[in-house]
JSON list of C-alpha atoms in Angstrom, two decimals:
[
{"chain": "A", "resi": 1, "resn": "ALA", "atom": "CA", "xyz": [-24.05, -1.19, -1.56]},
{"chain": "A", "resi": 2, "resn": "SER", "atom": "CA", "xyz": [-21.47, -2.09, 0.97]},
{"chain": "A", "resi": 3, "resn": "GLY", "atom": "CA", "xyz": [-19.51, -3.65, -2.11]},
{"chain": "A", "resi": 4, "resn": "ARG", "atom": "CA", "xyz": [-20.20, -0.28, -4.14]},
{"chain": "A", "resi": 5, "resn": "ARG", "atom": "CA", "xyz": [-18.78, 1.63, -0.97]},
{"chain": "A", "resi": 6, "resn": "ILE", "atom": "CA", "xyz": [-15.71, -0.48, -0.65]},
{"chain": "A", "resi": 7, "resn": "ALA", "atom": "CA", "xyz": [-14.91, -0.37, -4.49]},
{"chain": "A", "resi": 8, "resn": "THR", "atom": "CA", "xyz": [-15.41, 3.50, -4.70]},
{"chain": "A", "resi": 9, "resn": "SER", "atom": "CA", "xyz": [-13.19, 4.15, -2.03]},
{"chain": "A", "resi": 10, "resn": "THR", "atom": "CA", "xyz": [-9.67, 5.48, -3.09]},
{"chain": "A", "resi": 11, "resn": "MET", "atom": "CA", "xyz": [-7.60, 5.35, 0.22]},
{"chain": "A", "resi": 12, "resn": "PRO", "atom": "CA", "xyz": [-6.74, 2.06, 2.10]},
{"chain": "A", "resi": 13, "resn": "GLU", "atom": "CA", "xyz": [-8.04, 3.45, 5.43]},
{"chain": "A", "resi": 14, "resn": "GLU", "atom": "CA", "xyz": [-11.33, 4.24, 3.68]},
{"chain": "A", "resi": 15, "resn": "ILE", "atom": "CA", "xyz": [-11.22, 0.63, 2.21]},
{"chain": "A", "resi": 16, "resn": "TYR", "atom": "CA", "xyz": [-10.47, -0.88, 5.55]},
{"chain": "A", "resi": 17, "resn": "HIS", "atom": "CA", "xyz": [-13.30, 0.94, 7.28]},
{"chain": "A", "resi": 18, "resn": "GLU", "atom": "CA", "xyz": [-15.93, 0.12, 4.90]},
{"chain": "A", "resi": 19, "resn": "VAL", "atom": "CA", "xyz": [-15.04, -3.55, 5.00]},
{"chain": "A", "resi": 20, "resn": "ARG", "atom": "CA", "xyz": [-15.05, -3.60, 9.04]},
{"chain": "A", "resi": 21, "resn": "THR", "atom": "CA", "xyz": [-18.43, -1.86, 8.81]},
{"chain": "A", "resi": 22, "resn": "ALA", "atom": "CA", "xyz": [-19.90, -4.30, 6.47]},
{"chain": "A", "resi": 23, "resn": "ALA", "atom": "CA", "xyz": [-18.65, -7.19, 8.35]},
{"chain": "A", "resi": 24, "resn": "THR", "atom": "CA", "xyz": [-20.03, -5.84, 11.70]},
{"chain": "A", "resi": 25, "resn": "LYS", "atom": "CA", "xyz": [-23.62, -5.38, 10.26]},
{"chain": "A", "resi": 26, "resn": "ILE", "atom": "CA", "xyz": [-23.76, -8.30, 7.49]},
{"chain": "A", "resi": 27, "resn": "LEU", "atom": "CA", "xyz": [-21.84, -10.91, 9.60]},
{"chain": "A", "resi": 28, "resn": "ARG", "atom": "CA", "xyz": [-23.06, -10.04, 12.88]},
{"chain": "A", "resi": 29, "resn": "GLY", "atom": "CA", "xyz": [-19.57, -9.86, 14.21]},
{"chain": "A", "resi": 30, "resn": "GLU", "atom": "CA", "xyz": [-18.98, -8.87, 17.87]},
{"chain": "A", "resi": 31, "resn": "GLN", "atom": "CA", "xyz": [-15.24, -8.15, 17.04]},
{"chain": "A", "resi": 32, "resn": "VAL", "atom": "CA", "xyz": [-14.25, -7.54, 13.47]},
{"chain": "A", "resi": 33, "resn": "LEU", "atom": "CA", "xyz": [-10.57, -6.18, 12.64]},
{"chain": "A", "resi": 34, "resn": "LEU", "atom": "CA", "xyz": [-8.26, -6.22, 10.24]},
{"chain": "A", "resi": 35, "resn": "VAL", "atom": "CA", "xyz": [-4.80, -8.27, 10.56]},
{"chain": "A", "resi": 36, "resn": "LEU", "atom": "CA", "xyz": [-2.37, -6.62, 8.41]},
{"chain": "A", "resi": 37, "resn": "ASP", "atom": "CA", "xyz": [0.78, -8.38, 7.12]},
{"chain": "A", "resi": 38, "resn": "ASN", "atom": "CA", "xyz": [3.71, -6.66, 8.03]},
{"chain": "A", "resi": 39, "resn": "ALA", "atom": "CA", "xyz": [6.82, -8.62, 6.31]},
{"chain": "A", "resi": 40, "resn": "ALA", "atom": "CA", "xyz": [9.44, -6.82, 8.57]},
{"chain": "A", "resi": 41, "resn": "SER", "atom": "CA", "xyz": [7.75, -7.14, 12.07]},
{"chain": "A", "resi": 42, "resn": "GLN", "atom": "CA", "xyz": [4.57, -8.55, 13.58]},
{"chain": "A", "resi": 43, "resn": "PRO", "atom": "CA", "xyz": [1.13, -8.16, 12.27]},
{"chain": "A", "resi": 44, "resn": "THR", "atom": "CA", "xyz": [-0.74, -4.89, 12.96]},
{"chain": "A", "resi": 45, "resn": "THR", "atom": "CA", "xyz": [-4.45, -4.64, 13.47]},
{"chain": "A", "resi": 46, "resn": "ILE", "atom": "CA", "xyz": [-7.00, -2.10, 12.54]},
{"chain": "A", "resi": 47, "resn": "PRO", "atom": "CA", "xyz": [-8.00, -1.16, 15.02]},
{"chain": "A", "resi": 48, "resn": "PRO", "atom": "CA", "xyz": [-4.97, -0.96, 16.75]},
{"chain": "A", "resi": 49, "resn": "GLY", "atom": "CA", "xyz": [-3.89, -3.36, 19.61]},
{"chain": "A", "resi": 50, "resn": "GLN", "atom": "CA", "xyz": [-6.52, -5.93, 18.86]},
{"chain": "A", "resi": 51, "resn": "ALA", "atom": "CA", "xyz": [-6.15, -9.79, 20.25]},
{"chain": "A", "resi": 52, "resn": "PHE", "atom": "CA", "xyz": [-6.42, -12.18, 17.71]},
{"chain": "A", "resi": 53, "resn": "ASP", "atom": "CA", "xyz": [-5.63, -15.97, 16.98]},
{"chain": "A", "resi": 54, "resn": "LEU", "atom": "CA", "xyz": [-2.66, -15.92, 15.11]},
{"chain": "A", "resi": 55, "resn": "SER", "atom": "CA", "xyz": [-2.63, -19.43, 14.11]},
{"chain": "A", "resi": 56, "resn": "LEU", "atom": "CA", "xyz": [-6.29, -18.59, 12.55]},
{"chain": "A", "resi": 57, "resn": "VAL", "atom": "CA", "xyz": [-4.72, -15.75, 10.43]},
{"chain": "A", "resi": 58, "resn": "GLU", "atom": "CA", "xyz": [-1.71, -17.79, 9.58]},
{"chain": "A", "resi": 59, "resn": "GLU", "atom": "CA", "xyz": [-3.54, -20.59, 8.19]},
{"chain": "A", "resi": 60, "resn": "ALA", "atom": "CA", "xyz": [-6.22, -18.12, 6.29]},
{"chain": "A", "resi": 61, "resn": "SER", "atom": "CA", "xyz": [-2.80, -16.53, 5.00]},
{"chain": "A", "resi": 62, "resn": "SER", "atom": "CA", "xyz": [-1.28, -19.65, 3.88]},
{"chain": "A", "resi": 63, "resn": "THR", "atom": "CA", "xyz": [-4.13, -21.53, 2.36]},
{"chain": "A", "resi": 64, "resn": "ARG", "atom": "CA", "xyz": [-5.55, -18.27, 0.62]},
{"chain": "A", "resi": 65, "resn": "GLN", "atom": "CA", "xyz": [-9.05, -19.47, 2.01]},
{"chain": "A", "resi": 66, "resn": "THR", "atom": "CA", "xyz": [-11.40, -18.48, 4.26]},
{"chain": "A", "resi": 67, "resn": "VAL", "atom": "CA", "xyz": [-11.28, -20.19, 7.91]},
{"chain": "A", "resi": 68, "resn": "VAL", "atom": "CA", "xyz": [-14.00, -20.83, 10.35]},
{"chain": "A", "resi": 69, "resn": "ARG", "atom": "CA", "xyz": [-12.98, -22.29, 13.71]},
{"chain": "A", "resi": 70, "resn": "ASP", "atom": "CA", "xyz": [-15.55, -22.64, 17.03]},
{"chain": "A", "resi": 71, "resn": "VAL", "atom": "CA", "xyz": [-12.53, -22.17, 19.33]},
{"chain": "A", "resi": 72, "resn": "GLU", "atom": "CA", "xyz": [-10.20, -19.35, 19.11]},
{"chain": "A", "resi": 73, "resn": "THR", "atom": "CA", "xyz": [-6.81, -19.08, 21.44]},
{"chain": "A", "resi": 74, "resn": "VAL", "atom": "CA", "xyz": [-5.18, -15.78, 22.11]},
{"chain": "A", "resi": 75, "resn": "ALA", "atom": "CA", "xyz": [-1.53, -15.84, 23.32]},
{"chain": "A", "resi": 76, "resn": "SER", "atom": "CA", "xyz": [-0.87, -12.72, 25.34]},
{"chain": "A", "resi": 77, "resn": "ASN", "atom": "CA", "xyz": [3.01, -12.73, 26.88]},
{"chain": "A", "resi": 78, "resn": "LEU", "atom": "CA", "xyz": [3.65, -16.36, 28.49]},
{"chain": "A", "resi": 79, "resn": "THR", "atom": "CA", "xyz": [-0.24, -17.04, 28.90]},
{"chain": "A", "resi": 80, "resn": "ALA", "atom": "CA", "xyz": [-2.85, -18.31, 26.20]},
{"chain": "A", "resi": 81, "resn": "SER", "atom": "CA", "xyz": [-6.60, -17.59, 26.88]},
{"chain": "A", "resi": 82, "resn": "THR", "atom": "CA", "xyz": [-9.20, -19.96, 24.96]},
{"chain": "A", "resi": 83, "resn": "SER", "atom": "CA", "xyz": [-12.63, -18.61, 23.95]},
{"chain": "A", "resi": 84, "resn": "LYS", "atom": "CA", "xyz": [-15.29, -20.86, 22.23]},
{"chain": "A", "resi": 85, "resn": "GLY", "atom": "CA", "xyz": [-17.80, -19.09, 19.64]},
{"chain": "A", "resi": 86, "resn": "THR", "atom": "CA", "xyz": [-17.49, -18.80, 16.00]},
{"chain": "A", "resi": 87, "resn": "PHE", "atom": "CA", "xyz": [-14.54, -17.37, 14.53]},
{"chain": "A", "resi": 88, "resn": "LEU", "atom": "CA", "xyz": [-13.78, -16.04, 10.79]},
{"chain": "A", "resi": 89, "resn": "CYS", "atom": "CA", "xyz": [-10.50, -15.53, 9.24]},
{"chain": "A", "resi": 90, "resn": "CYS", "atom": "CA", "xyz": [-10.64, -14.35, 5.31]},
{"chain": "A", "resi": 91, "resn": "PRO", "atom": "CA", "xyz": [-7.55, -13.16, 3.24]},
{"chain": "A", "resi": 92, "resn": "ILE", "atom": "CA", "xyz": [-7.58, -10.08, 1.27]},
{"chain": "A", "resi": 93, "resn": "ASP", "atom": "CA", "xyz": [-5.31, -10.45, -1.83]},
{"chain": "A", "resi": 94, "resn": "VAL", "atom": "CA", "xyz": [-3.65, -8.12, -3.93]},
{"chain": "A", "resi": 95, "resn": "ASN", "atom": "CA", "xyz": [-1.91, -8.79, -7.10]},
{"chain": "A", "resi": 96, "resn": "ASP", "atom": "CA", "xyz": [-1.81, -12.71, -5.97]},
{"chain": "A", "resi": 97, "resn": "LYS", "atom": "CA", "xyz": [-0.41, -11.89, -2.39]},
{"chain": "A", "resi": 98, "resn": "THR", "atom": "CA", "xyz": [-2.19, -11.83, 0.95]},
{"chain": "A", "resi": 99, "resn": "VAL", "atom": "CA", "xyz": [-1.77, -8.10, 2.27]},
{"chain": "A", "resi": 100, "resn": "ALA", "atom": "CA", "xyz": [-4.28, -8.29, 5.30]},
{"chain": "A", "resi": 101, "resn": "VAL", "atom": "CA", "xyz": [-6.99, -10.64, 6.99]},
{"chain": "A", "resi": 102, "resn": "LEU", "atom": "CA", "xyz": [-10.79, -9.79, 7.81]},
{"chain": "A", "resi": 103, "resn": "TYR", "atom": "CA", "xyz": [-11.09, -11.21, 11.36]},
{"chain": "A", "resi": 104, "resn": "VAL", "atom": "CA", "xyz": [-14.58, -11.46, 12.57]},
{"chain": "A", "resi": 105, "resn": "ALA", "atom": "CA", "xyz": [-15.41, -13.12, 16.00]},
{"chain": "A", "resi": 106, "resn": "ASN", "atom": "CA", "xyz": [-18.66, -13.86, 17.79]},
{"chain": "A", "resi": 107, "resn": "ARG", "atom": "CA", "xyz": [-17.93, -15.13, 21.07]},
{"chain": "A", "resi": 108, "resn": "ARG", "atom": "CA", "xyz": [-21.86, -15.44, 22.02]},
{"chain": "A", "resi": 109, "resn": "PHE", "atom": "CA", "xyz": [-23.03, -18.03, 19.58]},
{"chain": "A", "resi": 110, "resn": "SER", "atom": "CA", "xyz": [-21.14, -20.91, 17.78]},
{"chain": "A", "resi": 111, "resn": "GLY", "atom": "CA", "xyz": [-22.10, -22.02, 14.22]},
{"chain": "A", "resi": 112, "resn": "ILE", "atom": "CA", "xyz": [-23.23, -18.87, 12.88]},
{"chain": "A", "resi": 113, "resn": "PHE", "atom": "CA", "xyz": [-20.88, -18.68, 10.14]},
{"chain": "A", "resi": 114, "resn": "GLY", "atom": "CA", "xyz": [-21.82, -21.40, 7.69]},
{"chain": "A", "resi": 115, "resn": "ASP", "atom": "CA", "xyz": [-21.63, -21.42, 3.60]},
{"chain": "A", "resi": 116, "resn": "ASP", "atom": "CA", "xyz": [-23.55, -18.11, 3.05]},
{"chain": "A", "resi": 117, "resn": "GLU", "atom": "CA", "xyz": [-21.34, -16.15, 5.32]},
{"chain": "A", "resi": 118, "resn": "ILE", "atom": "CA", "xyz": [-18.14, -17.42, 3.86]},
{"chain": "A", "resi": 119, "resn": "ARG", "atom": "CA", "xyz": [-19.38, -16.33, 0.72]},
{"chain": "A", "resi": 120, "resn": "ILE", "atom": "CA", "xyz": [-20.38, -13.17, 1.74]},
{"chain": "A", "resi": 121, "resn": "ALA", "atom": "CA", "xyz": [-17.04, -12.58, 3.79]},
{"chain": "A", "resi": 122, "resn": "ASP", "atom": "CA", "xyz": [-15.10, -14.05, 0.47]},
{"chain": "A", "resi": 123, "resn": "TYR", "atom": "CA", "xyz": [-17.23, -11.04, -1.58]},
{"chain": "A", "resi": 124, "resn": "LEU", "atom": "CA", "xyz": [-16.27, -8.46, 0.83]},
{"chain": "A", "resi": 125, "resn": "ALA", "atom": "CA", "xyz": [-12.61, -9.53, 0.86]},
{"chain": "A", "resi": 126, "resn": "SER", "atom": "CA", "xyz": [-12.67, -9.53, -3.07]},
{"chain": "A", "resi": 127, "resn": "ALA", "atom": "CA", "xyz": [-14.05, -6.23, -3.21]},
{"chain": "A", "resi": 128, "resn": "ALA", "atom": "CA", "xyz": [-11.51, -5.05, -0.86]},
{"chain": "A", "resi": 129, "resn": "GLY", "atom": "CA", "xyz": [-8.78, -6.19, -2.95]},
{"chain": "A", "resi": 130, "resn": "ALA", "atom": "CA", "xyz": [-9.95, -5.34, -6.21]},
{"chain": "A", "resi": 131, "resn": "ALA", "atom": "CA", "xyz": [-10.01, -1.47, -4.21]},
{"chain": "A", "resi": 132, "resn": "LEU", "atom": "CA", "xyz": [-6.63, -1.58, -2.70]},
{"chain": "A", "resi": 133, "resn": "GLU", "atom": "CA", "xyz": [-5.26, -2.72, -6.30]},
{"chain": "A", "resi": 134, "resn": "LYS", "atom": "CA", "xyz": [-7.13, 0.34, -7.68]},
{"chain": "A", "resi": 135, "resn": "ALA", "atom": "CA", "xyz": [-6.03, 2.41, -5.00]},
{"chain": "A", "resi": 136, "resn": "ASP", "atom": "CA", "xyz": [-2.16, 1.49, -5.28]},
{"chain": "A", "resi": 137, "resn": "SER", "atom": "CA", "xyz": [-2.44, 2.05, -8.81]},
{"chain": "A", "resi": 138, "resn": "PHE", "atom": "CA", "xyz": [-3.80, 5.74, -8.19]},
{"chain": "A", "resi": 139, "resn": "CYS", "atom": "CA", "xyz": [-1.10, 6.16, -5.73]},
{"chain": "A", "resi": 140, "resn": "GLN", "atom": "CA", "xyz": [1.60, 5.15, -7.78]},
{"chain": "A", "resi": 141, "resn": "LEU", "atom": "CA", "xyz": [0.32, 7.37, -11.10]},
{"chain": "A", "resi": 142, "resn": "HIS", "atom": "CA", "xyz": [-0.19, 10.19, -8.54]},
{"chain": "A", "resi": 143, "resn": "ASP", "atom": "CA", "xyz": [3.88, 9.55, -7.61]},
{"chain": "A", "resi": 144, "resn": "LEU", "atom": "CA", "xyz": [4.26, 9.56, -11.61]},
{"chain": "A", "resi": 145, "resn": "ASN", "atom": "CA", "xyz": [2.61, 13.11, -11.96]},
{"chain": "A", "resi": 146, "resn": "GLN", "atom": "CA", "xyz": [4.40, 14.32, -8.98]},
{"chain": "A", "resi": 147, "resn": "ASN", "atom": "CA", "xyz": [7.99, 12.99, -10.52]},
{"chain": "A", "resi": 148, "resn": "LEU", "atom": "CA", "xyz": [6.66, 14.49, -13.87]},
{"chain": "A", "resi": 149, "resn": "GLU", "atom": "CA", "xyz": [5.52, 17.72, -12.37]},
{"chain": "A", "resi": 150, "resn": "ARG", "atom": "CA", "xyz": [9.18, 18.13, -10.30]},
{"chain": "A", "resi": 151, "resn": "LYS", "atom": "CA", "xyz": [11.04, 17.31, -13.73]},
{"chain": "A", "resi": 152, "resn": "VAL", "atom": "CA", "xyz": [9.34, 19.71, -15.54]},
{"chain": "A", "resi": 153, "resn": "GLN", "atom": "CA", "xyz": [9.86, 22.46, -12.91]},
{"chain": "A", "resi": 154, "resn": "GLU", "atom": "CA", "xyz": [13.49, 21.63, -12.43]},
{"chain": "A", "resi": 155, "resn": "ARG", "atom": "CA", "xyz": [13.88, 21.87, -16.40]},
{"chain": "A", "resi": 156, "resn": "THR", "atom": "CA", "xyz": [11.84, 24.94, -15.97]},
{"chain": "A", "resi": 157, "resn": "ASP", "atom": "CA", "xyz": [14.30, 26.59, -13.47]},
{"chain": "A", "resi": 158, "resn": "SER", "atom": "CA", "xyz": [17.38, 25.02, -15.50]},
{"chain": "A", "resi": 159, "resn": "VAL", "atom": "CA", "xyz": [15.89, 26.99, -18.69]},
{"chain": "A", "resi": 160, "resn": "VAL", "atom": "CA", "xyz": [15.31, 30.36, -16.52]},
{"chain": "A", "resi": 161, "resn": "ARG", "atom": "CA", "xyz": [18.80, 29.90, -15.00]},
{"chain": "A", "resi": 162, "resn": "HIS", "atom": "CA", "xyz": [20.56, 29.62, -18.38]},
{"chain": "A", "resi": 163, "resn": "SER", "atom": "CA", "xyz": [18.40, 32.27, -19.91]},
{"chain": "A", "resi": 164, "resn": "GLN", "atom": "CA", "xyz": [19.62, 34.80, -17.00]},
{"chain": "A", "resi": 165, "resn": "GLU", "atom": "CA", "xyz": [22.90, 33.51, -17.34]},
{"chain": "A", "resi": 166, "resn": "LEU", "atom": "CA", "xyz": [22.82, 34.34, -21.00]},
{"chain": "A", "resi": 167, "resn": "GLU", "atom": "CA", "xyz": [21.45, 37.88, -20.36]},
{"chain": "A", "resi": 168, "resn": "ARG", "atom": "CA", "xyz": [24.10, 38.46, -17.75]},
{"chain": "A", "resi": 169, "resn": "THR", "atom": "CA", "xyz": [26.72, 37.73, -20.56]},
{"chain": "A", "resi": 170, "resn": "ALA", "atom": "CA", "xyz": [24.79, 39.42, -23.28]},
{"chain": "A", "resi": 171, "resn": "ASN", "atom": "CA", "xyz": [24.94, 42.58, -21.11]},
{"chain": "A", "resi": 172, "resn": "GLN", "atom": "CA", "xyz": [28.42, 42.14, -19.78]},
{"chain": "A", "resi": 173, "resn": "LEU", "atom": "CA", "xyz": [29.33, 41.82, -23.44]},
{"chain": "A", "resi": 174, "resn": "SER", "atom": "CA", "xyz": [27.45, 45.13, -24.54]},
{"chain": "A", "resi": 175, "resn": "ALA", "atom": "CA", "xyz": [29.13, 47.30, -21.84]},
{"chain": "A", "resi": 176, "resn": "THR", "atom": "CA", "xyz": [32.53, 45.72, -22.79]},
{"chain": "A", "resi": 177, "resn": "LYS", "atom": "CA", "xyz": [31.85, 46.48, -26.27]},
{"chain": "A", "resi": 178, "resn": "GLU", "atom": "CA", "xyz": [30.73, 50.22, -25.24]},
{"chain": "A", "resi": 179, "resn": "LYS", "atom": "CA", "xyz": [33.77, 50.42, -23.22]},
{"chain": "A", "resi": 180, "resn": "LEU", "atom": "CA", "xyz": [36.12, 49.61, -26.10]},
{"chain": "A", "resi": 181, "resn": "GLN", "atom": "CA", "xyz": [34.51, 51.82, -28.42]},
{"chain": "A", "resi": 182, "resn": "LEU", "atom": "CA", "xyz": [35.03, 54.78, -25.81]},
{"chain": "A", "resi": 183, "resn": "ALA", "atom": "CA", "xyz": [38.35, 53.84, -25.85]},
{"chain": "A", "resi": 184, "resn": "LYS", "atom": "CA", "xyz": [38.42, 53.63, -29.53]},
{"chain": "A", "resi": 185, "resn": "ASN", "atom": "CA", "xyz": [37.37, 57.13, -29.89]},
{"chain": "A", "resi": 186, "resn": "ALA", "atom": "CA", "xyz": [39.17, 58.07, -27.20]},
{"chain": "A", "resi": 187, "resn": "ALA", "atom": "CA", "xyz": [42.11, 56.62, -29.13]},
{"chain": "A", "resi": 188, "resn": "GLU", "atom": "CA", "xyz": [41.08, 58.10, -32.28]},
{"chain": "A", "resi": 189, "resn": "GLU", "atom": "CA", "xyz": [40.50, 61.73, -30.77]},
{"chain": "A", "resi": 190, "resn": "ALA", "atom": "CA", "xyz": [43.72, 61.51, -28.96]},
{"chain": "A", "resi": 191, "resn": "ASN", "atom": "CA", "xyz": [45.61, 60.62, -32.67]},
{"chain": "A", "resi": 192, "resn": "ALA", "atom": "CA", "xyz": [43.91, 63.23, -34.44]},
{"chain": "A", "resi": 193, "resn": "ALA", "atom": "CA", "xyz": [44.68, 65.91, -31.85]},
{"chain": "A", "resi": 194, "resn": "LYS", "atom": "CA", "xyz": [48.64, 64.61, -32.03]},
{"chain": "A", "resi": 195, "resn": "SER", "atom": "CA", "xyz": [48.46, 64.65, -35.96]},
{"chain": "A", "resi": 196, "resn": "ASP", "atom": "CA", "xyz": [46.95, 68.31, -35.77]},
{"chain": "A", "resi": 197, "resn": "PHE", "atom": "CA", "xyz": [49.81, 69.49, -33.21]},
{"chain": "A", "resi": 198, "resn": "LEU", "atom": "CA", "xyz": [52.40, 67.90, -35.15]},
{"chain": "A", "resi": 199, "resn": "ALA", "atom": "CA", "xyz": [51.30, 69.56, -38.44]},
{"chain": "A", "resi": 200, "resn": "ARG", "atom": "CA", "xyz": [50.99, 73.04, -36.95]},
{"chain": "A", "resi": 201, "resn": "MET", "atom": "CA", "xyz": [54.48, 72.52, -35.28]},
{"chain": "A", "resi": 202, "resn": "SER", "atom": "CA", "xyz": [55.86, 71.75, -38.64]},
{"chain": "A", "resi": 203, "resn": "HIS", "atom": "CA", "xyz": [53.96, 74.59, -40.51]},
{"chain": "A", "resi": 204, "resn": "GLU", "atom": "CA", "xyz": [55.33, 76.82, -37.63]},
{"chain": "A", "resi": 205, "resn": "ILE", "atom": "CA", "xyz": [58.96, 75.66, -37.98]},
{"chain": "A", "resi": 206, "resn": "ARG", "atom": "CA", "xyz": [59.16, 75.59, -41.81]},
{"chain": "A", "resi": 207, "resn": "THR", "atom": "CA", "xyz": [57.70, 79.34, -41.93]},
{"chain": "A", "resi": 208, "resn": "PRO", "atom": "CA", "xyz": [60.57, 81.14, -40.19]},
{"chain": "A", "resi": 209, "resn": "ILE", "atom": "CA", "xyz": [63.02, 79.05, -42.20]},
{"chain": "A", "resi": 210, "resn": "THR", "atom": "CA", "xyz": [61.33, 80.07, -45.78]},
{"chain": "A", "resi": 211, "resn": "GLY", "atom": "CA", "xyz": [61.65, 83.62, -44.69]},
{"chain": "A", "resi": 212, "resn": "ILE", "atom": "CA", "xyz": [65.44, 83.07, -43.87]},
{"chain": "A", "resi": 213, "resn": "LEU", "atom": "CA", "xyz": [66.29, 81.70, -47.38]}
]
């Protein structure tokens, strides 16, 4: 059931929550956290601000194997505190890269993390890695769809703008054509009036001359 809940989660926050919940319940961890690898800065934890043994985390990350110790050394400022108990670190890998480490601590009992607990931790980490890889694929697909939708919208907006520009140009040409036709009609009417006037004037001038002759 724990593996199924991890596998069906689609957000990293949900996946980390399910892993911590399962590890707390199954591995009897007093303190269960995830140490996230930040390439540009110091590792961060879920929940935030948790103390942990950095050397234990680094060993699990470098060997890419679950590490179990009976002693934990936590450095804080210029001091270091040592605790006895049982401490387990299991790397969570995505695409052959460790992205987080499951850190389980029980400071009341020693030797409670044996082979069975290591196999359980490995199973939880494997399920988390697969779920995180799937979540990353979903995220990339979502981004791709968003980019595609944005490009389609940009193309649509561009077509609409061009259509509007063409419509404005067509309206302007139609208006110009109408004005030219009106001017042509006015010119033709003026020419006709001028010709009619000249014809009448010519007739009136010729008539008296014909009478005289």
